[in-house]
Amino acid sequence: MLANHFQNGIETARLVWSRIPNSEESQLLDDAVGILKNNDGGGVESLDYEVVENFAYREEQAQRGKLYVSYLLVVKWFFALLIGICTGLAAVFINIAVENFAGWKFSVTFDIIQKSYIAGFVVYVLINLVLVYSSVYIITQFAPAAAGSGIPEIKGYLNGVDIHGILLFRTLIGKIFGSIGSVGGGLALGKEGPLVHTGACIASLLGQGGSTKYHLNSRWFQVFKSDRDRRDLVTCGCAAGVAAAFRAPVGGVLFALEEVTSWWRSQLMWRVFFTSAVVAVVVRAAMGWCKSGKCGHFGSGGFIIWDISDGQEDYSFAELLPMAIIGVIGGLLGSSMPCIHFNISHFIWPAFFCSKDKEYNDLATIFFNTQDDAIRNLFSAKTINEYSSQSLLTFLVMFYALAVITFGTAVPAGQFVPGIMIGSTYGRLVGMFVVKYYRKLNIEEGTYALLGAASFLGGSMRMTVSLCVIMVEISNNLKFLPLIMLVLLISKAVGDAFNEGIYEEQAQLRGIPLLESRPKYEMRNMTAKEACGSGRVVCFPRVVKVSDVVSILRSNKHNGFPVIDHTRSGEPLVIGLVLRSHLLVILQSKVDFQHSPLPSDPRGGGRSIRHDSGEFAKPVSSKGICIDDIHLSSDDLEMYIDLAPFLNPSPYIVPEDMSLTKVYNLFRQLGLRHLFVVPRPSRVLGLITRKDLLIEEKENVNTLELQSTSVRIQHQYKRLTRNIDVERPLLIGLLQNQTPD
Amino acid sequence: MLANHFQNGIETARLVWSRIPNSEESQLLDDAVGILKNNDGGGVESLDYEVVENFAYREEQAQRGKLYVSYLLVVKWFFALLIGICTGLAAVFINIAVENFAGWKFSVTFDIIQKSYIAGFVVYVLINLVLVYSSVYIITQFAPAAAGSGIPEIKGYLNGVDIHGILLFRTLIGKIFGSIGSVGGGLALGKEGPLVHTGACIASLLGQGGSTKYHLNSRWFQVFKSDRDRRDLVTCGCAAGVAAAFRAPVGGVLFALEEVTSWWRSQLMWRVFFTSAVVAVVVRAAMGWCKSGKCGHFGSGGFIIWDISDGQEDYSFAELLPMAIIGVIGGLLGSSMPCIHFNISHFIWPAFFCSKDKEYNDLATIFFNTQDDAIRNLFSAKTINEYSSQSLLTFLVMFYALAVITFGTAVPAGQFVPGIMIGSTYGRLVGMFVVKYYRKLNIEEGTYALLGAASFLGGSMRMTVSLCVIMVEISNNLKFLPLIMLVLLISKAVGDAFNEGIYEEQAQLRGIPLLESRPKYEMRNMTAKEACGSGRVVCFPRVVKVSDVVSILRSNKHNGFPVIDHTRSGEPLVIGLVLRSHLLVILQSKVDFQHSPLPSDPRGGGRSIRHDSGEFAKPVSSKGICIDDIHLSSDDLEMYIDLAPFLNPSPYIVPEDMSLTKVYNLFRQLGLRHLFVVPRPSRVLGLITRKDLLIEEKENVNTLELQSTSVRIQHQYKRLTRNIDVERPLLIGLLQNQTPD
């Protein structure tokens, strides 16, 4: 029976992999992979975490004022609540479905096997094949972006890389049903990574007010227009996913903080924490409801809680050595998994079938259980000598091989549960040695299994604090905290000696260009000017002919263009940055076209009222408008656009000979998308120090909100002209001069 | 007896407070407070978390190369280990001392009380007075910066404010012995805040290679010269302090992350985690050693571990309401503590003595224990109806009043244990109500005490995730995690409605100008130019007369000055920023004085070899050199200095009309000290986007390290001249032109 199951695992894995070279679906799968691997900037787009302070934005801000900020805050908390509830429910749904499939599968097989062994085997394999095939079908046909664990993609998104399709509604659906199929079908993978992706999708969809394509959107929800706010929501979603997968709320917060996000603010921590707490409550309530038997085969085991709180009471210093060894093994095995996968996946198949005729009864208890139950058995205390070392070793080799093969496959696949399986197996092996060797101590093999699991995850994922908290939360035992810390330290250090963490490796394989938090060593010897190369910068004048805009947008793939104007005395002056996406919106709507090649009057009003900033917001995870989709008549092409209202008037700038290390820090820490390299300044108008930024809150801000629109515009205009006494003319000095009034 | 103890507490508090208006020491105390309250920029100095890339720095970098980076990494880990060991030992020492004082105090009192009640009372009060007085004496006479909890000051340091004296060796000693005196003397305060400060001091002292003043320094240790590296070490120290105080390693990491630091990198998390793990191991080892009775009265109770793992098994949804009420109470009481303290401290005394003639037996069990034991009693399960509600209420009122009075006193004082005392008292009160009302449920009052403690701390400190983890770690019970989260959410929300957290309030009272992570709302309507005011910027020319330097430094208190030079065509050009502290070093050493008013030849070498960057490193927490300490002859004053090698050649710049929100983000996120406001640029030389910053590691870097000094300088020179084809001359074009070669 074991052999059957094992065979079945191999078969399903083969099924998944054999598609790539020769079957009909291979093209589709290639497409799916192709999108992810596209590194040339076409498929991968950067996000703008800087707030684009163009006129529309400023007007909206002035109009809405401080009350709006409070409103936004309330909405953000409400969204955190919604994300928590939805992710919790999604997790419960996946778990109930998987448990029910598994339960139904086993009961059917058991019924048939009593009549005919062969028929039972065939039915069992068929059911698994159908489940896995359905998962593969969903992914390849319907939601290619839902393949894999999704964590590298989400990590990329939070790092500022928008990969097409990862946060769509169809991806969410594909992820949920795909992971039910693949986990229910018994593949060597878990549902935790997919849950993180699920949480992120839910958060993103809520943030953009539902799916536009499927008409499931509501204008009421469309509050968050900037990439920055959406990023915060997605961070909440990630934490919610982990919290739901492991029922580890603190672990979820830390996972989001340590592993997934690239930017973090302490206000965000507070909201992420709330989301996780909501998930914990939802999952708890759902499990309480299921206890009454309303959820079919779903029992308490659906969630990964391996309570070993009644385990080993104490540990001696003599045990630290074997524990350190576990750490080393974890680092080695964990870090080698991706390498082995890609080096030997071509010729592993022939060598693999030789082991299929071995059969062990205790091995069957590992293989034939669902993975969650198997782990609970491995962690269990008071069960010394339950497993023979040979069977554990065999299982380790087999499962490691299976995990290596399934790794990076085309179905939604989590690395957590396989990691825990492998780790706890060799941990228990070491534990058995320790029991034999240090005879007199009160040693539980289950403790070593737990440490082994921690070490393997540490060696593959390189998380520290979050993994530590997750392990404590799922094992429900605080006593081993220092031991888990020790093992994690060692396994991470060993793993770091070889390669980067599994998510970074996967991100690299999929062509997701992550910006690390630390600049590269070489950057010390480079300047900003060297980094941006010698290519000519494509600039726009302030008032530009529509035909010129079209030809410039067609001629290159740049996403941002400096806008240059001239002062009264004819000197050039950089007045801001205009984004390709905004230009495309302007070209499509045509309302801003004008006949005159002169700047429009900024005091005339009505200018930016034609747009609200929502129109400029790009839907998450979509390609947005393309220049070729816009149809302009020859009359349109002869008209002009005044770009001034659509500019980001003051993008961040760096002098040309600033070292690239500093440029990198600026770019990375502020989450920028474009940075202007400018000549060294000729004068310093002022120095800003800490004391200049310590401004007391003023009381009279709310009055601003009560002013009428015309007064507001006047006010804004006044604000801009306040600097008129500065010798060099500014943007508005310019405007004043050139407007024909 | 209760009244005595209580009276004693008031007496000691009076002792501390009565000093301020009339006793002889008041002047000293005022000095101590004065230093902290000095907000005019004299006492409070900013730190520079930006790496100052002057010539000396660059040469050192080039010289040491990549191997040096690896060496630094190893040293950083070694320091993390040292910090962990030292902080762990300091915590063990404080605990052993406090426990022994307390034990000895009680045994002496008990011996005498059997002969004479009056004599016993007198002796007990005297011992406490001596202990508290010694603490006050240490603080006022020896280490004024060791007053209070120290957390606001450390928070300020990590936010970039260097308060004189907070990280000195004498502060460390004062903190350790002061907190032994005040905690041993029975004041309503804890030793956790002081332990955080202790950890930070240890880290800082190790980082700068010991104390220069007490000749306890070693050159070998002087590796970390930048404020940035020292900041990282101090962060490790904070986490170590919390980890040692609560034996909560994960809580320590989170505390440092959430409450103390302003900047955080994920590499740092890993190192901070290691430090905490080391502390946990050291404390565990020391406690194991003490179990054999070698530490006198020190038992297992010295550390705050209130194990209630055998408490309430489950909870019902009906209990959520009383728990939410606990959260609200916590938010109200916690947030009102600082306000009440400063509003009523003048007239609270007369009203307070009326309660001294009340005496309760169960009240005595709370008062007469050490606080740790009292908390353990309050948290204890299976002890329903142990306390009467009247006695708990009386204790709550008294202890809250005491804590309000002792709050912000002149001895090292932690707010954790008093907070837990107050919170667990009202928590237990609510629990008693619940037990009475929901009769049928299996409810433990101890659970409510725990939740009460969490709520009060949440309401006063506003930490969420870290507090949650700390509470779980000290109570050793994971089951209540969702409940603690709920209570914390409510109490923090309630508290936030009234004021900021206790540490922020304290920081404000002490005049520590913290830069919050979020810009103020008003900044949206301000520009960079407006923020830096209309004052003239004091600039230096490239080659400056010594007498001019002296007179400029004397005429203002600025810490940084732009340096302006002229191009071949006579146009001015900003070539960098020079720091006051660097100018003072140059003036003091005199080796860079030259007779010629022309720039020295950068290719001559030897220029920056006269200094290494260590000379420019300011000792932590000291005032550094003052211009009045430097004596220059009239010949010296006639000489010149070429500032070029000492510049930070490319400080960050912002255009004058950038909105202050964006300027604030730049300044705060990068931890800057100076920022140049410059005119809008006239040209864009290039755009930097994500793809420009994705540079692959090159293999041929190590060759650089092997080159000789002359080649290196040549190389560096070449690097700088590479941009010569740029139309506008850069710094080096300038150098070339003006050097007489």
Tab-separated table of N, CA, C and O in Angstrom, chain A residues 3 58 110 194 201 222 256 399 440 442 456 524 549 573 582 650:
chain	number	residue	atom	x	y	z
A	3	ALA	N	3.759	1.465	-1.228
A	3	ALA	CA	4.345	1.623	-2.560
A	3	ALA	C	3.350	2.272	-3.501
A	3	ALA	O	3.702	3.101	-4.335
A	58	ARG	N	-3.166	67.681	-5.295
A	58	ARG	CA	-3.146	68.761	-4.316
A	58	ARG	C	-4.523	69.345	-4.112
A	58	ARG	O	-4.915	69.661	-3.006
A	110	PHE	N	-11.174	2.644	0.942
A	110	PHE	CA	-11.276	1.593	1.951
A	110	PHE	C	-12.429	0.652	1.635
A	110	PHE	O	-12.299	-0.572	1.746
A	194	PRO	N	0.279	29.367	-0.670
A	194	PRO	CA	-0.934	29.790	-1.372
A	194	PRO	C	-1.866	30.638	-0.513
A	194	PRO	O	-2.495	31.565	-1.027
A	201	CYS	N	-4.201	38.694	-2.459
A	201	CYS	CA	-5.182	38.955	-3.524
A	201	CYS	C	-6.434	39.583	-2.945
A	201	CYS	O	-6.973	40.553	-3.499
A	222	GLN	N	-13.613	52.227	-3.752
A	222	GLN	CA	-12.433	52.725	-4.469
A	222	GLN	C	-11.834	53.945	-3.778
A	222	GLN	O	-11.895	55.054	-4.274
A	256	ALA	N	5.159	38.835	7.829
A	256	ALA	CA	4.986	39.963	6.910
A	256	ALA	C	6.119	40.959	7.077
A	256	ALA	O	6.672	41.466	6.103
A	399	PHE	N	10.929	11.506	0.585
A	399	PHE	CA	10.153	12.729	0.648
A	399	PHE	C	10.981	13.925	0.209
A	399	PHE	O	10.477	14.840	-0.455
A	440	LYS	N	20.763	8.132	30.093
A	440	LYS	CA	20.131	8.455	31.381
A	440	LYS	C	19.180	9.664	31.341
A	440	LYS	O	18.383	9.859	32.245
A	442	ASN	N	16.186	12.352	30.345
A	442	ASN	CA	14.783	12.270	29.976
A	442	ASN	C	14.588	12.993	28.646
A	442	ASN	O	14.246	14.158	28.591
A	456	PHE	N	15.146	23.006	9.243
A	456	PHE	CA	15.002	22.921	7.792
A	456	PHE	C	14.362	24.186	7.239
A	456	PHE	O	14.793	24.740	6.223
A	524	ARG	N	29.887	51.794	-4.339
A	524	ARG	CA	30.718	52.819	-3.711
A	524	ARG	C	31.568	53.553	-4.726
A	524	ARG	O	31.898	54.720	-4.548
A	549	VAL	N	3.639	64.000	-28.571
A	549	VAL	CA	3.472	63.079	-27.441
A	549	VAL	C	3.368	61.656	-27.956
A	549	VAL	O	4.046	60.746	-27.476
A	573	LEU	N	14.498	75.326	-17.352
A	573	LEU	CA	14.174	75.045	-15.962
A	573	LEU	C	13.359	73.760	-15.925
A	573	LEU	O	12.390	73.613	-16.666
A	582	HIS	N	0.021	58.640	-17.051
A	582	HIS	CA	-0.826	59.826	-17.000
A	582	HIS	C	-1.011	60.410	-18.398
A	582	HIS	O	-2.113	60.838	-18.771
A	650	SER	N	7.841	68.210	-8.045
A	650	SER	CA	9.183	68.142	-7.463
A	650	SER	C	9.579	66.713	-7.152
A	650	SER	O	9.484	66.268	-6.024
